[in-house]
Short mmCIF file of C-alpha atoms and ligand atoms in Angstrom, two decimals:
data_model
loop_
_atom_site.label_atom_id
_atom_site.label_comp_id
_atom_site.label_asym_id
_atom_site.label_seq_id
_atom_site.Cartn_x
_atom_site.Cartn_y
_atom_site.Cartn_z
CA UNK A 1 -28.23 -18.39 0.49
CA UNK A 2 -29.61 -16.18 3.24
CA UNK A 3 -28.31 -12.77 4.31
CA UNK A 4 -29.93 -12.06 7.67
CA UNK A 5 -30.82 -8.68 9.17
CA UNK A 6 -29.26 -6.36 6.61
CA UNK A 7 -30.19 -2.87 5.40
CA UNK A 8 -31.24 -3.03 1.75
CA UNK A 9 -30.82 0.00 -0.49
CA UNK A 10 -31.04 0.49 -4.24
CA UNK A 11 -31.56 3.59 -6.34
CA UNK A 12 -35.33 3.07 -6.57
CA UNK A 13 -35.68 3.42 -2.76
CA UNK A 14 -35.76 6.76 -0.91
CA UNK A 15 -35.09 4.94 2.36
CA UNK A 16 -33.24 1.70 3.26
CA UNK A 17 -35.20 -1.39 4.30
CA UNK A 18 -34.23 -3.67 7.20
CA UNK A 19 -34.76 -7.24 6.02
CA UNK A 20 -33.58 -10.80 5.43
CA UNK A 21 -32.50 -11.35 1.83
CA UNK A 22 -32.85 -14.83 0.33
CA UNK A 23 -30.90 -15.73 -2.80
CA UNK A 24 -31.68 -18.73 -4.95
CA UNK A 25 -29.02 -19.72 -7.47
CA UNK A 26 -27.88 -16.55 -9.22
CA UNK A 27 -30.95 -14.43 -8.45
CA UNK A 28 -32.64 -12.66 -5.57
CA UNK A 29 -35.44 -14.90 -4.38
CA UNK A 30 -37.26 -12.95 -1.69
CA UNK A 31 -37.07 -10.03 0.70
CA UNK A 32 -38.50 -10.84 4.15
CA UNK A 33 -38.90 -8.94 7.44
CA UNK A 34 -35.66 -8.88 9.48
CA UNK A 35 -34.92 -12.08 11.45
CA UNK A 36 -38.04 -13.76 10.08
CA UNK A 37 -36.48 -16.18 7.57
CA UNK A 38 -36.23 -19.82 8.59
CA UNK A 39 -33.04 -21.85 8.47
CA UNK A 40 -29.35 -21.10 8.88
CA UNK A 41 -28.01 -17.81 7.52
CA UNK A 42 -24.91 -17.51 5.38
CA UNK A 43 -24.33 -14.07 6.81
CA UNK A 44 -25.76 -12.09 9.74
CA UNK A 45 -25.52 -8.34 9.36
CA UNK A 46 -27.03 -7.69 12.82
CA UNK A 47 -28.66 -4.59 11.42
CA UNK A 48 -25.30 -2.90 10.82
CA UNK A 49 -24.48 -3.98 7.26
CA UNK A 50 -25.88 -2.32 4.16
CA UNK A 51 -26.53 -4.37 1.03
CA UNK A 52 -26.50 -2.47 -2.27
CA UNK A 53 -26.50 -3.60 -5.88
CA UNK A 54 -22.87 -4.15 -6.93
CA UNK A 55 -21.15 -1.25 -8.62
CA UNK A 56 -20.76 -1.10 -12.39
CA UNK A 57 -17.53 0.36 -13.71
CA UNK A 58 -18.84 1.25 -17.15
CA UNK A 59 -15.60 2.31 -18.81
CA UNK A 60 -12.23 0.74 -18.11
CA UNK A 61 -9.07 -0.56 -19.68
CA UNK A 62 -8.31 -3.03 -16.90
CA UNK A 63 -4.82 -4.16 -17.87
CA UNK A 64 -3.63 -0.54 -17.82
CA UNK A 65 -2.89 -1.29 -14.16
CA UNK A 66 0.53 -2.30 -15.54
CA UNK A 67 0.96 1.24 -16.91
CA UNK A 68 -0.12 3.05 -13.75
CA UNK A 69 2.00 6.12 -13.12
CA UNK A 70 3.28 6.40 -16.69
CA UNK A 71 3.38 9.91 -18.14
CA UNK A 72 1.98 11.51 -14.98
CA UNK A 73 0.83 15.07 -15.52
CA UNK A 74 0.98 15.06 -19.34
CA UNK A 75 -2.10 16.16 -21.38
CA UNK A 76 -4.15 13.46 -23.12
CA UNK A 77 -2.81 13.53 -26.67
CA UNK A 78 0.85 13.77 -25.56
CA UNK A 79 0.20 11.19 -22.84
CA UNK A 80 -1.30 8.77 -25.37
CA UNK A 81 1.15 9.29 -28.23
CA UNK A 82 4.40 9.55 -26.33
CA UNK A 83 3.91 7.52 -23.18
CA UNK A 84 1.03 5.04 -23.50
CA UNK A 85 0.80 3.85 -27.11
CA UNK A 86 4.51 2.92 -27.49
CA UNK A 87 4.30 0.74 -24.36
CA UNK A 88 0.91 -0.75 -25.32
CA UNK A 89 2.41 -1.78 -28.67
CA UNK A 90 4.72 -4.15 -26.73
CA UNK A 91 2.00 -5.73 -24.54
CA UNK A 92 1.77 -9.52 -24.63
CA UNK A 93 -1.31 -11.68 -23.96
CA UNK A 94 0.23 -12.87 -20.69
CA UNK A 95 0.82 -9.33 -19.50
CA UNK A 96 -2.79 -8.38 -20.31
CA UNK A 97 -4.00 -11.43 -18.37
CA UNK A 98 -2.09 -10.54 -15.20
CA UNK A 99 -2.75 -6.81 -15.54
CA UNK A 100 -6.48 -7.57 -15.77
CA UNK A 101 -6.31 -9.84 -12.72
CA UNK A 102 -4.56 -7.05 -10.82
CA UNK A 103 -7.43 -4.72 -11.78
CA UNK A 104 -9.95 -7.35 -10.70
CA UNK A 105 -8.36 -7.55 -7.22
CA UNK A 106 -8.86 -3.83 -6.83
CA UNK A 107 -12.35 -3.71 -8.32
CA UNK A 108 -13.79 -6.73 -6.47
CA UNK A 109 -12.53 -5.51 -3.09
CA UNK A 110 -14.17 -2.13 -3.72
CA UNK A 111 -17.54 -3.69 -4.59
CA UNK A 112 -17.42 -3.65 -8.40
CA UNK A 113 -19.44 -6.58 -9.72
CA UNK A 114 -19.52 -5.62 -13.40
CA UNK A 115 -17.17 -3.71 -15.67
CA UNK A 116 -16.85 -2.68 -19.31
CA UNK A 117 -13.41 -3.25 -20.71
CA UNK A 118 -11.95 -2.02 -23.99
CA UNK A 119 -8.46 -3.30 -24.67
CA UNK A 120 -6.42 -5.88 -26.62
CA UNK A 121 -6.02 -9.64 -26.16
CA UNK A 122 -9.61 -9.77 -24.98
CA UNK A 123 -9.61 -13.58 -24.75
CA UNK A 124 -7.27 -13.11 -21.79
CA UNK A 125 -9.59 -10.48 -20.29
CA UNK A 126 -12.57 -12.82 -20.74
CA UNK A 127 -10.73 -15.72 -19.08
CA UNK A 128 -9.52 -13.54 -16.20
CA UNK A 129 -13.06 -12.23 -15.60
CA UNK A 130 -14.65 -15.67 -15.82
CA UNK A 131 -12.13 -17.08 -13.32
CA UNK A 132 -12.81 -14.15 -11.00
CA UNK A 133 -16.59 -14.59 -11.41
CA UNK A 134 -17.08 -10.92 -12.35
CA UNK A 135 -19.67 -9.75 -14.87
CA UNK A 136 -18.03 -8.11 -17.84
CA UNK A 137 -18.77 -6.27 -21.11
CA UNK A 138 -15.83 -6.76 -23.45
CA UNK A 139 -14.70 -4.98 -26.56
CA UNK A 140 -11.53 -5.27 -28.57
CA UNK A 141 -10.26 -1.69 -29.01
CA UNK A 142 -10.17 -0.99 -32.75
CA UNK A 143 -7.83 1.59 -34.23
CA UNK A 144 -7.46 2.47 -37.92
CA UNK A 145 -9.37 0.81 -40.75
CA UNK A 146 -7.96 -2.69 -40.42
CA UNK A 147 -10.48 -5.37 -41.52
CA UNK A 148 -8.46 -7.99 -39.62
CA UNK A 149 -9.05 -6.25 -36.32
CA UNK A 150 -12.80 -5.96 -36.96
CA UNK A 151 -12.70 -9.71 -37.54
CA UNK A 152 -10.99 -10.12 -34.15
CA UNK A 153 -13.94 -8.28 -32.63
CA UNK A 154 -16.39 -10.52 -34.48
CA UNK A 155 -14.51 -13.66 -33.37
CA UNK A 156 -14.75 -12.43 -29.78
CA UNK A 157 -18.54 -12.19 -30.16
CA UNK A 158 -18.69 -15.77 -31.41
CA UNK A 159 -16.55 -17.11 -28.57
CA UNK A 160 -17.75 -15.14 -25.57
CA UNK A 161 -21.02 -13.25 -26.13
CA UNK A 162 -23.55 -14.34 -23.44
CA UNK A 163 -21.15 -17.00 -22.13
CA UNK A 164 -22.31 -18.28 -18.71
CA UNK A 165 -24.56 -15.24 -18.43
CA UNK A 166 -21.60 -13.17 -17.18
CA UNK A 167 -20.08 -11.86 -20.40
CA UNK A 168 -21.34 -9.68 -23.18
CA UNK A 169 -19.30 -8.48 -26.12
CA UNK A 170 -19.40 -5.16 -27.96
CA UNK A 171 -17.42 -3.86 -30.91
CA UNK A 172 -15.00 -1.16 -29.76
CA UNK A 173 -13.98 1.49 -32.29
CA UNK A 174 -11.52 3.39 -30.07
CA UNK A 175 -12.59 6.92 -31.08
CA UNK A 176 -13.50 8.99 -34.11
CA UNK A 177 -9.98 10.47 -34.19
CA UNK A 178 -8.35 7.00 -34.39
CA UNK A 179 -10.91 5.28 -36.65
CA UNK A 180 -11.80 6.98 -39.96
CA UNK A 181 -15.56 7.71 -40.31
CA UNK A 182 -16.05 5.17 -43.13
CA UNK A 183 -14.42 2.39 -41.06
CA UNK A 184 -16.43 3.51 -38.02
CA UNK A 185 -19.61 3.16 -40.10
CA UNK A 186 -18.54 -0.33 -41.19
CA UNK A 187 -17.98 -1.35 -37.55
CA UNK A 188 -21.45 -0.06 -36.57
CA UNK A 189 -22.98 -1.98 -39.49
CA UNK A 190 -21.22 -5.14 -38.31
CA UNK A 191 -22.45 -4.57 -34.73
CA UNK A 192 -26.01 -4.10 -35.98
CA UNK A 193 -25.83 -7.28 -38.06
CA UNK A 194 -24.36 -9.20 -35.11
CA UNK A 195 -26.94 -7.80 -32.67
CA UNK A 196 -24.30 -6.36 -30.33
CA UNK A 197 -23.55 -2.91 -28.93
CA UNK A 198 -20.72 -0.45 -29.48
CA UNK A 199 -18.26 0.89 -26.91
CA UNK A 200 -16.32 3.99 -27.94
CA UNK A 201 -14.76 7.22 -26.65
CA UNK A 202 -16.68 10.35 -27.68
CA UNK A 203 -15.75 14.01 -27.17
CA UNK A 204 -13.22 13.42 -24.43
CA UNK A 205 -11.11 16.48 -25.19
CA UNK A 206 -11.49 19.92 -26.73
CA UNK A 207 -8.83 18.83 -29.23
CA UNK A 208 -11.17 16.01 -30.37
CA UNK A 209 -14.13 18.39 -30.76
CA UNK A 210 -11.97 20.69 -32.87
CA UNK A 211 -10.61 17.74 -34.90
CA UNK A 212 -14.19 16.73 -35.77
CA UNK A 213 -15.13 20.27 -36.78
CA UNK A 214 -11.92 21.29 -38.56
CA UNK A 215 -10.52 18.06 -40.03
CA UNK A 216 -13.65 16.01 -40.59
CA UNK A 217 -15.79 19.12 -41.25
CA UNK A 218 -18.61 17.62 -39.24
CA UNK A 219 -20.80 18.51 -36.31
CA UNK A 220 -19.83 16.20 -33.43
CA UNK A 221 -23.46 15.43 -32.54
CA UNK A 222 -24.70 14.92 -36.13
CA UNK A 223 -21.72 12.61 -36.63
CA UNK A 224 -23.21 10.11 -34.15
CA UNK A 225 -26.01 9.43 -36.63
CA UNK A 226 -23.75 9.63 -39.68
CA UNK A 227 -21.49 6.82 -38.45
CA UNK A 228 -24.52 4.71 -37.53
CA UNK A 229 -24.39 4.85 -33.74
CA UNK A 230 -28.18 5.29 -33.52
CA UNK A 231 -28.76 2.06 -35.44
CA UNK A 232 -26.87 -0.37 -33.19
CA UNK A 233 -28.70 -2.13 -30.31
CA UNK A 234 -26.93 0.17 -27.82
CA UNK A 235 -23.82 2.32 -27.58
CA UNK A 236 -21.57 3.26 -24.69
CA UNK A 237 -20.05 6.72 -25.20
CA UNK A 238 -17.17 7.21 -22.78
CA UNK A 239 -16.56 10.76 -21.50
CA UNK A 240 -18.82 13.16 -23.46
CA UNK A 241 -16.87 16.00 -21.82
CA UNK A 242 -17.20 18.35 -24.79
CA UNK A 243 -20.80 17.48 -25.65
CA UNK A 244 -22.40 20.86 -26.49
CA UNK A 245 -24.88 21.84 -23.76
CA UNK A 246 -27.50 22.86 -26.33
CA UNK A 247 -27.37 19.44 -28.01
CA UNK A 248 -27.62 17.28 -24.87
CA UNK A 249 -31.34 16.68 -25.56
CA UNK A 250 -30.37 14.87 -28.77
CA UNK A 251 -29.19 11.97 -26.59
CA UNK A 252 -32.43 11.58 -24.62
CA UNK A 253 -34.68 8.67 -25.65
CA UNK A 254 -31.86 7.10 -27.67
CA UNK A 255 -30.03 3.82 -27.16
CA UNK A 256 -26.88 5.77 -26.38
CA UNK A 257 -25.49 6.12 -22.85
CA UNK A 258 -22.77 8.46 -21.69
CA UNK A 259 -20.16 7.20 -19.24
CA UNK A 260 -18.99 9.94 -16.91
CA UNK A 261 -15.35 9.50 -15.84
CA UNK A 262 -14.81 12.55 -13.63
CA UNK A 263 -11.47 11.61 -12.06
CA UNK A 264 -9.81 10.63 -15.35
CA UNK A 265 -11.08 13.82 -17.01
CA UNK A 266 -9.78 15.93 -14.12
CA UNK A 267 -6.42 14.20 -13.97
CA UNK A 268 -5.77 14.53 -17.70
CA UNK A 269 -7.04 18.12 -17.64
CA UNK A 270 -9.62 17.21 -20.29
CA UNK A 271 -12.44 19.24 -18.77
CA UNK A 272 -15.70 18.50 -16.99
CA UNK A 273 -18.69 16.83 -18.67
CA UNK A 274 -22.08 18.60 -18.54
CA UNK A 275 -23.48 15.96 -16.18
CA UNK A 276 -26.28 18.11 -14.68
CA UNK A 277 -27.54 18.81 -18.21
CA UNK A 278 -27.44 15.10 -19.10
CA UNK A 279 -29.44 14.29 -15.96
CA UNK A 280 -31.96 17.12 -16.53
CA UNK A 281 -32.54 15.85 -20.07
CA UNK A 282 -32.98 12.24 -18.85
CA UNK A 283 -29.95 11.03 -20.79
CA UNK A 284 -28.75 7.73 -19.36
CA UNK A 285 -25.42 8.26 -17.61
CA UNK A 286 -23.17 5.60 -16.11
CA UNK A 287 -19.96 5.99 -14.12
CA UNK A 288 -16.50 4.77 -15.03
CA UNK A 289 -12.94 4.97 -13.84
CA UNK A 290 -11.21 4.74 -17.23
CA UNK A 291 -7.81 3.01 -17.10
CA UNK A 292 -5.56 3.01 -14.05
CA UNK A 293 -2.97 5.05 -15.94
CA UNK A 294 -5.28 8.08 -16.02
CA UNK A 295 -7.13 7.94 -12.69
CA UNK A 296 -5.16 6.27 -10.99
CA UNK A 297 -7.74 4.29 -8.96
CA UNK A 298 -10.31 1.76 -10.14
CA UNK A 299 -12.66 2.74 -7.36
CA UNK A 300 -16.28 3.56 -8.20
CA UNK A 301 -16.83 5.00 -4.68
CA UNK A 302 -14.29 7.63 -5.59
CA UNK A 303 -16.10 8.45 -8.84
CA UNK A 304 -19.40 8.73 -6.94
CA UNK A 305 -17.97 11.18 -4.44
CA UNK A 306 -16.11 13.25 -7.02
CA UNK A 307 -19.05 13.60 -9.38
CA UNK A 308 -21.53 14.37 -6.62
CA UNK A 309 -19.33 17.20 -5.27
CA UNK A 310 -17.83 18.54 -8.49
CA UNK A 311 -21.01 19.65 -10.20
CA UNK A 312 -22.52 21.17 -7.06
CA UNK A 313 -19.47 23.39 -6.85
CA UNK A 314 -19.44 24.36 -10.51
CA UNK A 315 -23.14 25.17 -10.63
CA UNK A 316 -23.06 26.58 -7.11
CA UNK A 317 -26.12 24.49 -6.34
CA UNK A 318 -25.98 21.79 -3.60
CA UNK A 319 -29.34 20.35 -4.70
CA UNK A 320 -28.09 18.85 -8.00
CA UNK A 321 -26.47 15.46 -8.71
CA UNK A 322 -28.21 13.94 -5.69
CA UNK A 323 -26.80 10.91 -3.88
CA UNK A 324 -29.63 8.71 -5.14
CA UNK A 325 -28.95 9.76 -8.76
CA UNK A 326 -25.27 8.99 -8.26
CA UNK A 327 -26.12 5.54 -6.88
CA UNK A 328 -28.36 4.95 -9.92
CA UNK A 329 -25.49 5.89 -12.27
CA UNK A 330 -23.12 3.56 -10.40
CA UNK A 331 -25.52 0.60 -10.44
CA UNK A 332 -28.64 0.05 -12.54
CA UNK A 333 -27.95 2.69 -15.19
CA UNK A 334 -24.43 1.32 -15.57
CA UNK A 335 -25.82 -2.18 -16.11
CA UNK A 336 -28.39 -0.87 -18.60
CA UNK A 337 -25.71 1.11 -20.45
CA UNK A 338 -23.78 -2.14 -20.88
CA UNK A 339 -26.84 -4.04 -22.09
CA UNK A 340 -27.31 -6.24 -19.00
CA UNK A 341 -30.93 -6.88 -18.06
CA UNK A 342 -32.21 -7.47 -14.52
CA UNK A 343 -28.96 -6.24 -13.02
CA UNK A 344 -28.60 -3.30 -10.65
CA UNK A 345 -31.74 -3.29 -8.51
CA UNK A 346 -32.60 -5.42 -5.47
CA UNK A 347 -35.78 -7.10 -6.64
CA UNK A 348 -36.88 -10.73 -6.66
CA UNK A 349 -35.85 -12.30 -9.96
CA UNK A 350 -33.01 -9.83 -10.49
CA UNK A 351 -29.38 -10.94 -10.46
CA UNK A 352 -27.83 -11.28 -7.00
CA UNK A 353 -24.90 -8.93 -7.72
CA UNK A 354 -24.35 -7.30 -4.33
CA UNK A 355 -21.96 -5.24 -2.29
CA UNK A 356 -22.06 -5.46 1.50
CA UNK A 357 -20.99 -2.37 3.42
CA UNK A 358 -19.90 -2.42 7.07
CA UNK A 359 -21.66 0.43 8.86
CA UNK A 360 -19.75 -0.15 12.14
CA UNK A 361 -17.32 2.63 11.29
CA UNK A 362 -16.84 6.05 12.90
CA UNK A 363 -18.10 7.93 9.84
CA UNK A 364 -21.43 6.09 9.88
CA UNK A 365 -22.47 7.03 13.42
CA UNK A 366 -25.80 8.79 12.96
CA UNK A 367 -26.62 6.94 9.75
CA UNK A 368 -30.29 5.95 9.55
CA UNK A 369 -32.34 4.10 6.91
CA UNK A 370 -33.54 7.53 5.74
CA UNK A 371 -30.08 9.05 5.19
CA UNK A 372 -28.16 5.89 4.26
CA UNK A 373 -27.74 6.76 0.58
CA UNK A 374 -26.29 10.22 1.24
CA UNK A 375 -24.17 8.77 4.03
CA UNK A 376 -22.63 6.19 1.67
CA UNK A 377 -21.99 8.65 -1.17
CA UNK A 378 -20.61 11.51 0.93
CA UNK A 379 -18.99 9.67 3.89
CA UNK A 380 -18.33 6.17 2.59
CA UNK A 381 -15.37 4.66 0.80
CA UNK A 382 -14.22 1.36 -0.63
CA UNK A 383 -12.53 0.63 2.72
CA UNK A 384 -16.03 -0.09 4.08
CA UNK A 385 -16.74 -3.00 1.70
CA UNK A 386 -17.35 -6.17 3.73
CA UNK A 387 -18.33 -8.44 0.88
CA UNK A 388 -18.90 -8.74 -2.86
CA UNK A 389 -21.30 -11.22 -4.44
CA UNK A 390 -21.88 -11.81 -8.16
CA UNK A 391 -24.71 -14.01 -9.45
CA UNK A 392 -25.22 -15.41 -5.94
CA UNK A 393 -21.58 -16.33 -5.44
CA UNK A 394 -19.23 -14.79 -2.86
CA UNK A 395 -16.13 -13.30 -4.52
CA UNK A 396 -14.82 -11.37 -1.55
CA UNK A 397 -15.59 -11.55 2.14
CA UNK A 398 -14.11 -9.67 5.11
CA UNK A 399 -10.88 -8.78 3.40
CA UNK A 400 -10.32 -12.11 1.65
CA UNK A 401 -10.61 -12.81 -2.08
CA UNK A 402 -12.26 -16.17 -2.63
CA UNK A 403 -11.64 -16.56 -6.38
CA UNK A 404 -8.44 -14.58 -6.90
CA UNK A 405 -5.09 -15.57 -5.36
CA UNK A 406 -3.96 -12.17 -4.14
CA UNK A 407 -0.28 -12.95 -3.44
CA UNK A 408 0.32 -14.68 -6.77
CA UNK A 409 -1.38 -11.90 -8.69
CA UNK A 410 0.64 -9.17 -6.98
CA UNK A 411 3.88 -11.03 -7.69
CA UNK A 412 3.06 -11.91 -11.33
CA UNK A 413 1.72 -8.44 -12.14
CA UNK A 414 4.84 -6.79 -10.72
CA UNK A 415 7.00 -9.10 -12.86
CA UNK A 416 4.90 -8.33 -15.97
CA UNK A 417 5.26 -4.61 -15.37
CA UNK A 418 9.00 -4.92 -14.95
CA UNK A 419 9.27 -6.86 -18.19
CA UNK A 420 6.97 -4.45 -20.06
CA UNK A 421 8.62 -1.22 -18.97
CA UNK A 422 12.09 -2.73 -18.91
CA UNK A 423 12.44 -1.15 -15.48
NI1 NI B 501 -10.84 5.24 -22.01
#
């Protein structure tokens, strides 16, 4: 496959590069001077289309699209206990399948090529992602100390881990306030023995930080080691909002990554994570949307813009959380956080997971190769996505989904929601 005359940009480049991009199978083959490649092109950007690594949504609960709008404006613990959990207890495998496909429609059209999902009925999530051709890190959300559920997580590893190169599986203890420390430790031991990572929520709310200190009588940072999170191959810590500033350095040079979910944290009134401190300490940070019931979008562009602006305002410093750092969080560092190798940069031999962005829009007049990154982060939006490619395969092109039947999904998902909420 050949993409002719496009502007290439990844987070290792200070300036975009005009080029022809050749893809062979699932990987980037070569990067050539613009209009120099021989043979017919699959796509001609005419110098006005940017090609970036696809976005990684590193923390999601995709099928929560069916719960979007539920318990609006309630704080997290009330929102979970009174509005979300009772409905989730009624979810069926079929509903999770269609809810996930609904999420995939939204993610693929906004340039997401890879996502981390923690939910239930993960076989349905795996099948939905495979059919859509989207790269995915799956974990069965584990609550309580139920051995049977841990076994479900282990079965998921056996069935789907590394399947077709698109899927990886983690074990997913929901959080330290829903999984007792001893069970959490057991899950980490199982992950270590199985050679897989962990995906969990950590320090999302002040209530959780207090729960750890008062009820568990532990320090929330020391507890990471006590439950075994430093011993697993890697761990995805969603949120980290209440991570103490003076302990941020403890996360540097570890196999732990924090997923920053600024819009979900703002909407639930949970607080604002110390992102500048994480970045200063070289802690790996990825970006996530969280579920559609707490965001309510599944749009990584929106997370990029929010996080880039939010922290500048709080610190009163426009030089922090730079556009290039934000792009790194949304792409290669997201892929690394999820344990995917050779994903997230535009280099020969790396996976051809790409998002194409149409620069023929009013808000891109004046955009140059030198300012393209800032232009995308501060001016761009998911409405500019002209194409999405995963592992060398087109999933979305000029407004049309090629692997998802949009009309059927909208109809089925609406019916599932109606049934679920008894609306
Ligand atoms: Ni979450």
